[in-house]
Coordinates of C-alpha atoms and ligand atoms in Angstrom, one line a residue:
X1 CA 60.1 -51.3 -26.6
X2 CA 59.3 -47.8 -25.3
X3 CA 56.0 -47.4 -23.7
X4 CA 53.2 -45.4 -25.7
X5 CA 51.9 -42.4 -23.1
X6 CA 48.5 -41.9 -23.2
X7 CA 47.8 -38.4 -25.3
X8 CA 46.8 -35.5 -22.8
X9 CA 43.5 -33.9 -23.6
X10 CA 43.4 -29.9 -23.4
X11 CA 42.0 -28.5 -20.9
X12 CA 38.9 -27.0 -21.9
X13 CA 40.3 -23.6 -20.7
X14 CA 43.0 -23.6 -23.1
X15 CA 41.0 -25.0 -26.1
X16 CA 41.2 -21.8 -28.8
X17 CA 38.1 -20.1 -29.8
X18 CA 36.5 -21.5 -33.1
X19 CA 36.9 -18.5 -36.1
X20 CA 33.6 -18.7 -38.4
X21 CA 34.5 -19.5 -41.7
X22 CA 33.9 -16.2 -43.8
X23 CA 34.0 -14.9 -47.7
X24 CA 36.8 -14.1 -48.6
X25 CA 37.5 -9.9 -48.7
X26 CA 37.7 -9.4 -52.1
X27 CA 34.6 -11.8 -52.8
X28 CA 32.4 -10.1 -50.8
X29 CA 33.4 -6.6 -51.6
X30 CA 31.4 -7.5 -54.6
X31 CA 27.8 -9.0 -53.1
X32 CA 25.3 -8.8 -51.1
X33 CA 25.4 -12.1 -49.5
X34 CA 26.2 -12.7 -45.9
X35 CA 29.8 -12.1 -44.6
X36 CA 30.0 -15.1 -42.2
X37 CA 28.7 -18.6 -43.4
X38 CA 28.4 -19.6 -39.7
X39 CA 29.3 -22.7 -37.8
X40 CA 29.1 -26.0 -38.9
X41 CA 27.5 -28.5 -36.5
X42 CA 31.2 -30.1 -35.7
X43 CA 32.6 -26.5 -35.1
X44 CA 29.3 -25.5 -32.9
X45 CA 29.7 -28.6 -31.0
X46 CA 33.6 -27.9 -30.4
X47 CA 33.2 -23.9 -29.3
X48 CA 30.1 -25.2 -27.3
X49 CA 32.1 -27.6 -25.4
X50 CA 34.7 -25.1 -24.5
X51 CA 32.1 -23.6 -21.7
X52 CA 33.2 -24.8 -18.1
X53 CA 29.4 -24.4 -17.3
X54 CA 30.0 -22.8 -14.7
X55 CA 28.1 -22.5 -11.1
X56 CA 27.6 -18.5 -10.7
X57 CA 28.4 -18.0 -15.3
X58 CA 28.5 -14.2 -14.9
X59 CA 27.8 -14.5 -18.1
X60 CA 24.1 -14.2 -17.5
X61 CA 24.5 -11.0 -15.9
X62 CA 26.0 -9.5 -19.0
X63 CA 23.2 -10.4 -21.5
X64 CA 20.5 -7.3 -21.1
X65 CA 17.4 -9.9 -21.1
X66 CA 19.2 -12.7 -18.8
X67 CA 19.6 -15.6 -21.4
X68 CA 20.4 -18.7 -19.7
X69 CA 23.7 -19.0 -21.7
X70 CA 25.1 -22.2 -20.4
X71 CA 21.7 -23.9 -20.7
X72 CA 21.7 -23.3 -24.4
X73 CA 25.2 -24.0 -25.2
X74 CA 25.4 -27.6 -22.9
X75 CA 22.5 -28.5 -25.3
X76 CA 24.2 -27.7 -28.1
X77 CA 27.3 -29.3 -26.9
X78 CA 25.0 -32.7 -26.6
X79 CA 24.3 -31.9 -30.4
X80 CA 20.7 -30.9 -29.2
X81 CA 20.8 -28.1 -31.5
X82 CA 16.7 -27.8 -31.9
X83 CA 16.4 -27.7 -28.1
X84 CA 18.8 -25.2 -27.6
X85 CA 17.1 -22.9 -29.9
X86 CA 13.6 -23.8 -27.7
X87 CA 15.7 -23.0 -24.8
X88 CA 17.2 -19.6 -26.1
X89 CA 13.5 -18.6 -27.5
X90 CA 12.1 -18.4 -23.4
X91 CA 14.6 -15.3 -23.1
X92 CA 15.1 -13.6 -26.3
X93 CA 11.9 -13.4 -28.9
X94 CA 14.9 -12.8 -32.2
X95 CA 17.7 -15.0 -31.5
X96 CA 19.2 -15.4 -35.0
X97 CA 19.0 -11.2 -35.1
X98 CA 20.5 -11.2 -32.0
X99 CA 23.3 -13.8 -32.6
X100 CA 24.4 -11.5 -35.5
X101 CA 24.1 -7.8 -34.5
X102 CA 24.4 -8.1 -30.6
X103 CA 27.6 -6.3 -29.2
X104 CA 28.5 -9.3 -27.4
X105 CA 31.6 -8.6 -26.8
X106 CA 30.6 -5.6 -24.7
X107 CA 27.7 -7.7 -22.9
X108 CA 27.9 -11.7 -22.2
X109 CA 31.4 -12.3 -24.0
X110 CA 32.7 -9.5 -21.7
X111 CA 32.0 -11.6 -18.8
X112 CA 32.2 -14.7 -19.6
X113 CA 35.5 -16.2 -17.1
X114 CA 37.4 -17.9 -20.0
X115 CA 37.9 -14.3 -21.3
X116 CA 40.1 -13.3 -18.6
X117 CA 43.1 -15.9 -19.5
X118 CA 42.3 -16.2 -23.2
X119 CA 39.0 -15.4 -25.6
X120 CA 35.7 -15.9 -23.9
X121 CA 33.4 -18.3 -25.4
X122 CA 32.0 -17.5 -28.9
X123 CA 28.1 -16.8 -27.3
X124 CA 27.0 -14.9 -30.3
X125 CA 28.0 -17.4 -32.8
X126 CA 26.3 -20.4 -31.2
X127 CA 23.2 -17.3 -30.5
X128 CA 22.3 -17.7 -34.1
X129 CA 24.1 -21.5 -35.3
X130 CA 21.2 -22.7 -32.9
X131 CA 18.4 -20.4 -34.1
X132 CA 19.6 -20.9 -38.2
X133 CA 19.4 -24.3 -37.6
X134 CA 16.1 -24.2 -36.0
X135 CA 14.8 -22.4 -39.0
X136 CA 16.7 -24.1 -41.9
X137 CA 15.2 -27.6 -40.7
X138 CA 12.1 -25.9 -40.8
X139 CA 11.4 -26.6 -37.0
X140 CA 10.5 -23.0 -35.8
X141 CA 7.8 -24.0 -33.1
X142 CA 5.1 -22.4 -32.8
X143 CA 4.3 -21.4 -29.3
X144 CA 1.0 -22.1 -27.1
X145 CA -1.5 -19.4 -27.1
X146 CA -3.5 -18.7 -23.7
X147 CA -7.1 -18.8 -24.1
X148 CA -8.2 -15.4 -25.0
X149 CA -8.6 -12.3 -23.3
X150 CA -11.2 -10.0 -25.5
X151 CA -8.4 -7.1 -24.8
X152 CA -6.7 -5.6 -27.6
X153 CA -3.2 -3.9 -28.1
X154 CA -2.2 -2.0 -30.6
X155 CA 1.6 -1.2 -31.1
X156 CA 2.9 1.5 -33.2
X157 CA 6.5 0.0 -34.7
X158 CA 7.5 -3.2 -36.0
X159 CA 11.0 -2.9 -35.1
X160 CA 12.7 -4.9 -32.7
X161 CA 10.7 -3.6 -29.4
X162 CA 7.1 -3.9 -31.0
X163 CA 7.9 -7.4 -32.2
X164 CA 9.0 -8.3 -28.5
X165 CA 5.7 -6.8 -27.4
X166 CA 3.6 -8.2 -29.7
X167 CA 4.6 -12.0 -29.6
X168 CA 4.6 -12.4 -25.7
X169 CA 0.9 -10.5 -26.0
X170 CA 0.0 -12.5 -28.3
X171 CA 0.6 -16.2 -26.5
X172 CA -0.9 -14.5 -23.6
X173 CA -4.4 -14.4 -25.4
X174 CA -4.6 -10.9 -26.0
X175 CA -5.6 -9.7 -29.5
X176 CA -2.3 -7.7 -31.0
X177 CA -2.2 -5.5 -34.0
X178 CA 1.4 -3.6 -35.2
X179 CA 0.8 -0.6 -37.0
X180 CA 3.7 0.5 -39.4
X181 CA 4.4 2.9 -41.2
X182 CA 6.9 1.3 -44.0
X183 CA 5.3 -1.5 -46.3
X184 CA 7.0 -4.0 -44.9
X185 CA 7.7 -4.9 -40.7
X186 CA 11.3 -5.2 -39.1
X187 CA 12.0 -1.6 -38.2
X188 CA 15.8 -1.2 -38.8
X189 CA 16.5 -5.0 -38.9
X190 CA 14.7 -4.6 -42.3
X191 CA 15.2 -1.0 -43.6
X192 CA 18.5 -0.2 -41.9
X193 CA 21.3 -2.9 -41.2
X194 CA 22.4 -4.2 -44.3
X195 CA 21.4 -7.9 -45.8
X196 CA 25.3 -8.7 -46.0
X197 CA 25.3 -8.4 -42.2
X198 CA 21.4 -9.5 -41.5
X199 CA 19.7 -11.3 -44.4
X200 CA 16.4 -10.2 -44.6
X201 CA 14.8 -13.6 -44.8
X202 CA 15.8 -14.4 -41.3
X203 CA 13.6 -11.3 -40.3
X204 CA 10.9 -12.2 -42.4
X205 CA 10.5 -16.0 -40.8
X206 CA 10.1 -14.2 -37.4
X207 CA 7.4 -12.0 -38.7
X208 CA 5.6 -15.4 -40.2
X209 CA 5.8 -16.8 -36.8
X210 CA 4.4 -13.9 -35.4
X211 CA 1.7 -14.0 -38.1
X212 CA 0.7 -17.5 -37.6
X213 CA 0.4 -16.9 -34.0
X214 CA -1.9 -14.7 -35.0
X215 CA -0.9 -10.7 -34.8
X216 CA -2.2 -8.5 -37.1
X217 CA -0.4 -6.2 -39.5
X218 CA -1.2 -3.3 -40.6
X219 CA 1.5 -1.6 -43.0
X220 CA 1.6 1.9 -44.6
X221 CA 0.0 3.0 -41.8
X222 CA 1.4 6.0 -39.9
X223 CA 0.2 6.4 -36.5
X224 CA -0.6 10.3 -35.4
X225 CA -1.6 11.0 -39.4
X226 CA -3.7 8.4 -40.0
X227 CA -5.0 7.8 -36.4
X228 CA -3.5 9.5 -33.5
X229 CA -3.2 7.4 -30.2
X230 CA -5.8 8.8 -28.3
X231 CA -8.3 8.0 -31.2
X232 CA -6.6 4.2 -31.0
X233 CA -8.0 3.9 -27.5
X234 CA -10.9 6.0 -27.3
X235 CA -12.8 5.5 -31.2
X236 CA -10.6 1.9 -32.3
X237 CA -11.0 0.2 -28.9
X238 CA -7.8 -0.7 -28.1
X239 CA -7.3 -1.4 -24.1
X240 CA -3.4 -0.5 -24.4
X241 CA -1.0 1.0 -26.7
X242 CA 2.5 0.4 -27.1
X243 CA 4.8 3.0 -28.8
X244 CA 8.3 1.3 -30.1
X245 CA 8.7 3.8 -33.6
X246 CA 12.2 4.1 -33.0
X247 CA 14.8 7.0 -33.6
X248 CA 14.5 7.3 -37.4
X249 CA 15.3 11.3 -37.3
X250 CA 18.8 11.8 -38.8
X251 CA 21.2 14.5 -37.7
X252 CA 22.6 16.8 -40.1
X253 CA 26.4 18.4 -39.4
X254 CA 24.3 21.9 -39.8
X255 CA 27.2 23.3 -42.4
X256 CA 27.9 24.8 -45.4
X257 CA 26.9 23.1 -48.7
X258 CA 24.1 20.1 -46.8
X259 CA 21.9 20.8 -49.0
X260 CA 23.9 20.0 -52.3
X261 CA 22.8 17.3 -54.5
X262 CA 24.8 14.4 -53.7
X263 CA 24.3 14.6 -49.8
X264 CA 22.1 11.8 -48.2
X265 CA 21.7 11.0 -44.6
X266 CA 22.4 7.5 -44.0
X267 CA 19.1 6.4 -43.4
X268 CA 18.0 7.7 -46.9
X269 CA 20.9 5.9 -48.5
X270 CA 20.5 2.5 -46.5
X271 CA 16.9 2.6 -47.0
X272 CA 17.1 2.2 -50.5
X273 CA 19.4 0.1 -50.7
X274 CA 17.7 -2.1 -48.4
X275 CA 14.1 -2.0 -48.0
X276 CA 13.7 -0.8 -51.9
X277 CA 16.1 -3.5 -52.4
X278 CA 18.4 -0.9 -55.2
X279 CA 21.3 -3.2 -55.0
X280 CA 18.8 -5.2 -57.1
X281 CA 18.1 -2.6 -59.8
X282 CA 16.9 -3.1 -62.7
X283 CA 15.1 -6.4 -60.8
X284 CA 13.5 -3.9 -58.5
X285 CA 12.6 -0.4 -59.3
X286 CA 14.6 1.7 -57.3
X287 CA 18.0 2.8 -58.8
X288 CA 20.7 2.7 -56.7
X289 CA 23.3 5.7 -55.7
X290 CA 26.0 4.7 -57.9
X291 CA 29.1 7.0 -57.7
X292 CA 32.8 7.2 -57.6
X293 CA 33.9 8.6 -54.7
X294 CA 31.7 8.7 -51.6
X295 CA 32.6 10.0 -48.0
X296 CA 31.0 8.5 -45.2
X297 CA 30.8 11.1 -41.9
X298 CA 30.4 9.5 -38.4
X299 CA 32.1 6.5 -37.1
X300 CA 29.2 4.3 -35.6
X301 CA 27.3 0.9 -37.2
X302 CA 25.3 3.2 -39.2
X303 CA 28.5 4.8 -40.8
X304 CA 30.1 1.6 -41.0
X305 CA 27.2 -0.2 -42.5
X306 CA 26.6 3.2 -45.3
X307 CA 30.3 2.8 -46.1
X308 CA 30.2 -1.4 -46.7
X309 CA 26.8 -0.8 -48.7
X310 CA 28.6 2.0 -50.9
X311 CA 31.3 0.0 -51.6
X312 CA 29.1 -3.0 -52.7
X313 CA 28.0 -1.1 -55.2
X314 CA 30.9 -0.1 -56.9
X315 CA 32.4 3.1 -55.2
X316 CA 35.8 3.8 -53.6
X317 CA 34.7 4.7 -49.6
X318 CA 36.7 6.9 -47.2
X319 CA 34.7 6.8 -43.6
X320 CA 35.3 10.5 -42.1
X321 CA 35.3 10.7 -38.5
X322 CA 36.7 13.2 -35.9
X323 CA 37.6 11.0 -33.5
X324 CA 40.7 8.6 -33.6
X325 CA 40.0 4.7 -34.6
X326 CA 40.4 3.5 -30.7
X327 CA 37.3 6.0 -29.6
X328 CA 34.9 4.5 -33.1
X329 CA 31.7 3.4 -30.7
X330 CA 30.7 1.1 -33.7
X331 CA 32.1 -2.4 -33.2
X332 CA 35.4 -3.7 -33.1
X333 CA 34.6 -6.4 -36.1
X334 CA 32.8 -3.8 -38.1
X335 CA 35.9 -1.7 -38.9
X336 CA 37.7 -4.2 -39.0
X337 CA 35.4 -6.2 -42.2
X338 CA 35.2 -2.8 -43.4
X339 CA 39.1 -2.4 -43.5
X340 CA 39.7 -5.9 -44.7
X341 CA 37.1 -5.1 -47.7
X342 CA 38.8 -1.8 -48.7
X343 CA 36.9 1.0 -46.7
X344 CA 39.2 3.7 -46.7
X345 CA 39.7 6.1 -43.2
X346 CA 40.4 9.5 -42.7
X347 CA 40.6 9.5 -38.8
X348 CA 40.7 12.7 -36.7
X349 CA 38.6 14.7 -39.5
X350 CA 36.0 17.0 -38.5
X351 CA 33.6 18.1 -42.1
X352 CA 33.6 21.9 -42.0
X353 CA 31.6 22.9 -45.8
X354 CA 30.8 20.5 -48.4
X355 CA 31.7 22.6 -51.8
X356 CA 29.3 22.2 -54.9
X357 CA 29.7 23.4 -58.9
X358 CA 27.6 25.3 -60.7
X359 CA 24.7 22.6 -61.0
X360 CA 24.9 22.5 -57.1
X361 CA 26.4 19.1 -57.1
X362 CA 28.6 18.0 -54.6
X363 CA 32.5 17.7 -56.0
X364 CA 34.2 17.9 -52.7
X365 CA 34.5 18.2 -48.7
X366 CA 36.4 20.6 -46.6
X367 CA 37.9 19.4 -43.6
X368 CA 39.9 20.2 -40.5
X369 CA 42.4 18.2 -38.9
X370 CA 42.1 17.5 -35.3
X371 CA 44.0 16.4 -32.6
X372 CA 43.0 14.8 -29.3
X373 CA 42.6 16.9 -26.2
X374 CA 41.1 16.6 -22.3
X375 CA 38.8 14.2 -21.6
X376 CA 35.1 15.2 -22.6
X377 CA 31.7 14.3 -20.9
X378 CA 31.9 10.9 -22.2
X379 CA 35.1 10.4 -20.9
X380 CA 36.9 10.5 -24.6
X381 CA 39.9 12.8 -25.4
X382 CA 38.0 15.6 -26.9
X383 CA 38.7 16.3 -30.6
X384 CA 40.3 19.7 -31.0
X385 CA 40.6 21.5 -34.3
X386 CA 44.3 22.0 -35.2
X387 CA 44.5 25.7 -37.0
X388 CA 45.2 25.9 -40.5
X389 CA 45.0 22.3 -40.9
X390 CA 41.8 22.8 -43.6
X391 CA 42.1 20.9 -46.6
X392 CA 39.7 20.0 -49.2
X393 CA 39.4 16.5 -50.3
X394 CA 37.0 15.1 -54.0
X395 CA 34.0 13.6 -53.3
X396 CA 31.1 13.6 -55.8
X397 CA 28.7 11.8 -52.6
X398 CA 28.6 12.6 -49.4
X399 CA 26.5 10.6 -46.3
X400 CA 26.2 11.8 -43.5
X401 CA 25.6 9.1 -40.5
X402 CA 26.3 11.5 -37.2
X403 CA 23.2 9.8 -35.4
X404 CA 19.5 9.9 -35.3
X405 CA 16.8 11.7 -33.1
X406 CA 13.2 10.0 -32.3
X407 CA 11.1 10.7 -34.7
X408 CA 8.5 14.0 -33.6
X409 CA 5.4 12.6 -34.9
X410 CA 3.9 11.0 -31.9
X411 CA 4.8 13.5 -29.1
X412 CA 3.3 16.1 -31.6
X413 CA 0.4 14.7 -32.1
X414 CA -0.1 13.0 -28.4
X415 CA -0.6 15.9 -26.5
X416 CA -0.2 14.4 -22.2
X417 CA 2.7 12.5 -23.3
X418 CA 5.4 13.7 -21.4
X419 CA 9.0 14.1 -23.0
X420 CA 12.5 14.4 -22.4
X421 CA 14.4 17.3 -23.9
X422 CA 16.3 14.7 -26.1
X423 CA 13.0 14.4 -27.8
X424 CA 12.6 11.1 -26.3
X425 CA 9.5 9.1 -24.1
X426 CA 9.4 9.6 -20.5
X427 CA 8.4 5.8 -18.9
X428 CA 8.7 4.5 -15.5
X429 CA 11.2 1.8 -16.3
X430 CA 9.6 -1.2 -13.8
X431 CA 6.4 -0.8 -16.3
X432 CA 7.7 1.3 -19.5
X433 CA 4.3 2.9 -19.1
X434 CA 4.2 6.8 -20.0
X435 CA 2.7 9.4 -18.7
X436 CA -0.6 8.8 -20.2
X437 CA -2.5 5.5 -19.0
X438 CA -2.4 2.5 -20.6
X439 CA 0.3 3.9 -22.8
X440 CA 3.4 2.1 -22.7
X441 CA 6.8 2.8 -24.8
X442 CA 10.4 1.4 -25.2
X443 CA 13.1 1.3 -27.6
X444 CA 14.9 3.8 -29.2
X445 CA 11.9 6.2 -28.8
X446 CA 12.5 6.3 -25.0
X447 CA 16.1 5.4 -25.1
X448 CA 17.4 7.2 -28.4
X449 CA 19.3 5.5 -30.6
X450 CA 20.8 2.2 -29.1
X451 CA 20.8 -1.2 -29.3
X452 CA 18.6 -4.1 -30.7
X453 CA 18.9 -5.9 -27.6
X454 CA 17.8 -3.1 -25.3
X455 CA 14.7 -2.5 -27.5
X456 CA 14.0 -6.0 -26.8
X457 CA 14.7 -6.0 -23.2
X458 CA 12.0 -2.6 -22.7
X459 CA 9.4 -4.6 -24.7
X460 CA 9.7 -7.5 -22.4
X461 CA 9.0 -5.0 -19.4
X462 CA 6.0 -3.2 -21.3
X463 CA 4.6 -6.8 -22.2
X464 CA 4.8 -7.8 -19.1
X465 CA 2.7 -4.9 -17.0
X466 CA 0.2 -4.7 -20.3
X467 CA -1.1 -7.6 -19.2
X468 CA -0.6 -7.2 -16.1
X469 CA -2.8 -4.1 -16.6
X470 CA -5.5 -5.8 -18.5
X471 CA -6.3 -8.8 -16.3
X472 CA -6.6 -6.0 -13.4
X473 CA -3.5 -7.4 -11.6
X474 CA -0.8 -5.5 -10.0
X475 CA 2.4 -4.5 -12.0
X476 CA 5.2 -7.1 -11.8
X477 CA 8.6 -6.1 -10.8
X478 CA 11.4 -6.4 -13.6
X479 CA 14.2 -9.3 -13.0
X480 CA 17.5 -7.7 -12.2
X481 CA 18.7 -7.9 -15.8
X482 CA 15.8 -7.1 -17.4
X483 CA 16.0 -3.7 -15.0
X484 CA 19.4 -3.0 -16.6
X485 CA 17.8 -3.0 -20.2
X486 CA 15.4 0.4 -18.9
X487 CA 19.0 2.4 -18.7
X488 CA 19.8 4.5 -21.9
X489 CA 23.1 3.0 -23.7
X490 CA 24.1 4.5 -27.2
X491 CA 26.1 2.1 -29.2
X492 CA 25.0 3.4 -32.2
X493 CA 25.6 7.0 -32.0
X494 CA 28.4 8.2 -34.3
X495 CA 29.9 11.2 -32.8
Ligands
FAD1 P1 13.1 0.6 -34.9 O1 13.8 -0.6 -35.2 O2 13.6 1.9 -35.1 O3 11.7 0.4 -35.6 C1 10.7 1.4 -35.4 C2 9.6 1.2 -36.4 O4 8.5 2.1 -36.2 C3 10.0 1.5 -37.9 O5 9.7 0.4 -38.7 C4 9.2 2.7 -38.3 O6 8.9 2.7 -39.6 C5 8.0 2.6 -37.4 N1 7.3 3.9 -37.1 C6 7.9 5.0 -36.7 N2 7.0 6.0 -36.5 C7 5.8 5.4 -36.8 C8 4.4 5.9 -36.8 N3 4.2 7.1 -36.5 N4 3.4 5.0 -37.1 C9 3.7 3.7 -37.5 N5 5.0 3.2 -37.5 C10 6.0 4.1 -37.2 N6 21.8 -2.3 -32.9 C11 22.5 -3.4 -32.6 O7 22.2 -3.9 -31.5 N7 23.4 -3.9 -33.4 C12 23.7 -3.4 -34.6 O8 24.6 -3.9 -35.3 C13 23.0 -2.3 -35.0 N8 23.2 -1.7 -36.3 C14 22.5 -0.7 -36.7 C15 22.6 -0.2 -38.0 C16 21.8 0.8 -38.5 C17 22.0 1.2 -39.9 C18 20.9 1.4 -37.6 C19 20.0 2.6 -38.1 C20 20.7 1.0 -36.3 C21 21.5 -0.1 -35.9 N9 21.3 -0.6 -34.6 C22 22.0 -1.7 -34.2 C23 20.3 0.0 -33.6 C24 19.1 -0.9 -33.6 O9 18.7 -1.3 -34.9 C25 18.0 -0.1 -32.9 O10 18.4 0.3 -31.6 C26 16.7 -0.9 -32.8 O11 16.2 -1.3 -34.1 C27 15.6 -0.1 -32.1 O12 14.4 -0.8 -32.1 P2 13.0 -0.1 -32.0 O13 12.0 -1.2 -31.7 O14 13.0 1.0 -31.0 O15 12.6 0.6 -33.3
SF4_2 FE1 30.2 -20.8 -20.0 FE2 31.7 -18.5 -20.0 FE3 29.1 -18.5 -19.2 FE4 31.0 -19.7 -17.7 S1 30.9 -17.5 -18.1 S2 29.0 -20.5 -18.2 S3 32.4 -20.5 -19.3 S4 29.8 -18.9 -21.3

């Protein structure tokens, strides 16, 4: 009888990347609900295991606030899945955000070694199985405070960077409380990136840890009308401020016809849908924008996520950009959900009037066709009109995600803080402090619009010299990677 050979084992190398299971297209087309269901624990424990843990894992160098990446995935590979999400929490304060809306593939999965023969390890999806599982078991720890301080902080924004700030002041024994302007904290997480891509539960269990620990919210509260920052520190007694109110100024295309009913900018549209929760009308009060044909301009995660939230609620979506598909700065498995659920694209497409009817509603968009020319500033093949290529196309909606600006209010109203001409914070990026003393800012306000992750990375720098600044010590030096996160990076601009 012929011997039986032992079965080989695959090398881990050559073990295929683990998909996450997913609705199906033309189910979720139709809800709200989250795209991917995520890992199970058997398919968490078989991606984990693919990592060669390696001795120097570049992979560290590619995650903007240094997570120990193959600490956290050998733990979850040992099935030590609550662990792993105590181990990810000592770099990144929003883990199960970050697992979902990082660009990884851009940042840690771009350097991660198995990448270079075949698909690098699936970071981001372990990112937030660890922290989901953490949180569904209901074992969210709550971290040890320092004794306290007497010193208080206030932070304008609740968005990603003020949350950063505020929960590694707060275990630090220093009295924090966020000031924000919406009626409920999160920033974009909560008003902007849509609950099929970020439910906004997850958000909300952050803000209850941050709560427990302590921090104070006050919402509804708009910083330079209801109290400047110079009345914060000198009549409210705060020792330190921290500004992190984002870039929630949208851009306009500055043509004919903008000013047509039937024209949103993306914020507006994703804001109701979203914080006002109209994809719940008539359970909430806010109706929705239901209509039949919408156009989408710009061809970032802000266009993307406008044209997925449009089509959710009923309407047939073309995304307008100028640029070709290849040059979209949004990311790669954005367009592609959004093609797989029946966004429609009208690539190299610049908007040149949006034409109304006699009640001044919108019924349709002129465009020109364009063609790709010399490399541009940014290293893209500049978009070049093609004469006589205009054509007008029917749309009865028409939102306009091109990119937002930081918001004016606090330079207005903050006279010594000095500015860029981008309308954005000038810091020294070791500290994130501003001009003014004691005032510290990060985010989109001093980077304009980018990434969740960077905001994160700032506030960990700001936290860090605040309290630095009130025990009377000297500033600390950022880590290496944490000194990456001070340099501007747009991911989410749209033009
Ligand atoms: P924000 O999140 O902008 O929050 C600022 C907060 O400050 C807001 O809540 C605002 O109400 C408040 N505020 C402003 N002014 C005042 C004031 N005067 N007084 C009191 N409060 C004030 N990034 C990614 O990494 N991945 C993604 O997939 C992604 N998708 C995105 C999708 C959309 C639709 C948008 C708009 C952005 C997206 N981004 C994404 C970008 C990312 O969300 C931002 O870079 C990040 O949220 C910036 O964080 P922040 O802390 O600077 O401020
Ligand atoms: Fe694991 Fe890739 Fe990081 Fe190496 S580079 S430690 S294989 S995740």
């Amino acid at each position: 009888m012929e011997e039986k050979k032992p079965k080989k084992k695959t090398p881990k190398k050559k073990i295929p990347r683990h998909a996450m299971p997913e609705q199906a297209p033309e189910d979720r087309a139709r809800n709200f609900d989250e795209v991917p269901y995520g890992y199970t624990e058997a398919l968490a424990i078989a991606e984990a295991s693919r990592c060669i843990q390696c001795k120097k894992p570049k992979c560290i160098g590619g995650c903007p606030v240094g997570v120990d990446i193959p600490a956290f995935l050998g733990l979850i590979r040992d099935g030590e899945f609550a662990e792993a999400a105590r181990r990810l929490k000592q770099d990144t304060a929003l883990p199960a955000v970050c697992g979902r809306v990082c660009p990884q593939e851009e940042q840690c999965e771009a350097e991660c070694v198995l990448g270079v023969k075949q698909e690098p390890v699936a970071i981001g999806r372990l990112e937030r199985f660890a922290a989901d599982y953490e949180r569904e078991m209901g074992t969210m720890a709550i971290p040890d405070k320092e004794p306290p301080t007497g010193k208080r902080v206030a932070i304008v924004g609740s968005g990603p960077s003020g949350l950063t700030v505020a929960g590694d002041l707060i275990v630090q024994g220093h009295e924090v409380t966020i000031f924000e302007a919406l009626q409920e904290p999160g920033g974009v997480l909560m008003y902007g990136i849509p609950q099929f891509r970020l439910p906004k539960e997850i958000v909300r269990a952050e803000v209850d840890v941050l709560r427990q620990l302590g921090v104070e919210f006050v919402l509804d509260y708009v910083v330079g009308r209801n109290a400047t920052i110079r009345e914060l520190l000198d009549e409210e007694g705060y020792d330190a401020v921290f500004v992190g109110s984002g870039a929630g100024l949208p851009t306009f295309m500055n043509i004919e016809g903008e000013n047509l009913i039937g024209v949103y900018s993306a914020n507006e549209y994703l804001t109701r849908a979203n914080l006002m929760k109209a994809y719940l009308f008539p359970e909430y009060d806010t109706p929705p924008i239901r209509r039949h044909r919408i156009a989408v301009v710009g061809g970032g995660n802000v266009a993307m996520d406008s044209a997925r939230t449009a089509l959710r609620l009923g309407a047939e979506v073309t995304i307008v950009y100028r640029r070709s598909r290849e040059q979209m700065p949004c990311r790669e498995e954005e367009v592609h959900h959004a093609e797989e659920e029946g966004v429609q694209f009208k690539l190299l497409h610049n908007p040149i009037r949006i034409i109304g009817d006699e009640q001044h509603r919108v019924v349709g968009l002129e465009c020109v066709q364009m063609e790709l020319g010399e490399p541009d500033a940014s290293g893209r093949r500049r978009p070049v009109a093609i004469d006589g290529s205009e054509a007008i196309f029917d749309f009865d909606t028409v939102v306009v995600a091109i990119g937002n600006k930081p918001n004016p209010l606090i330079p207005h109203t903050t006279p010594d803080l000095e500015m860029t001409e981008w309308g954005t914070v000038v810091t020294n990026p070791d500290t994130m402090e501003t001009s003014i003393p004691g005032v510290f800012a990060g985010g989109d306000i001093v980077s304009g619009a980018a990434t969740v992750i960077l905001a994160m990375g700032q506030g960990r720098i700001a936290a860090r010299a605040i309290s630095a600044r009130l025990r009377g010590e000297e500033y600390p030096p950022p880590s290496a990677t944490e000194a990456d996160a001070t340099e501007a990076e747009t991911s989410t601009e749209s033009s």
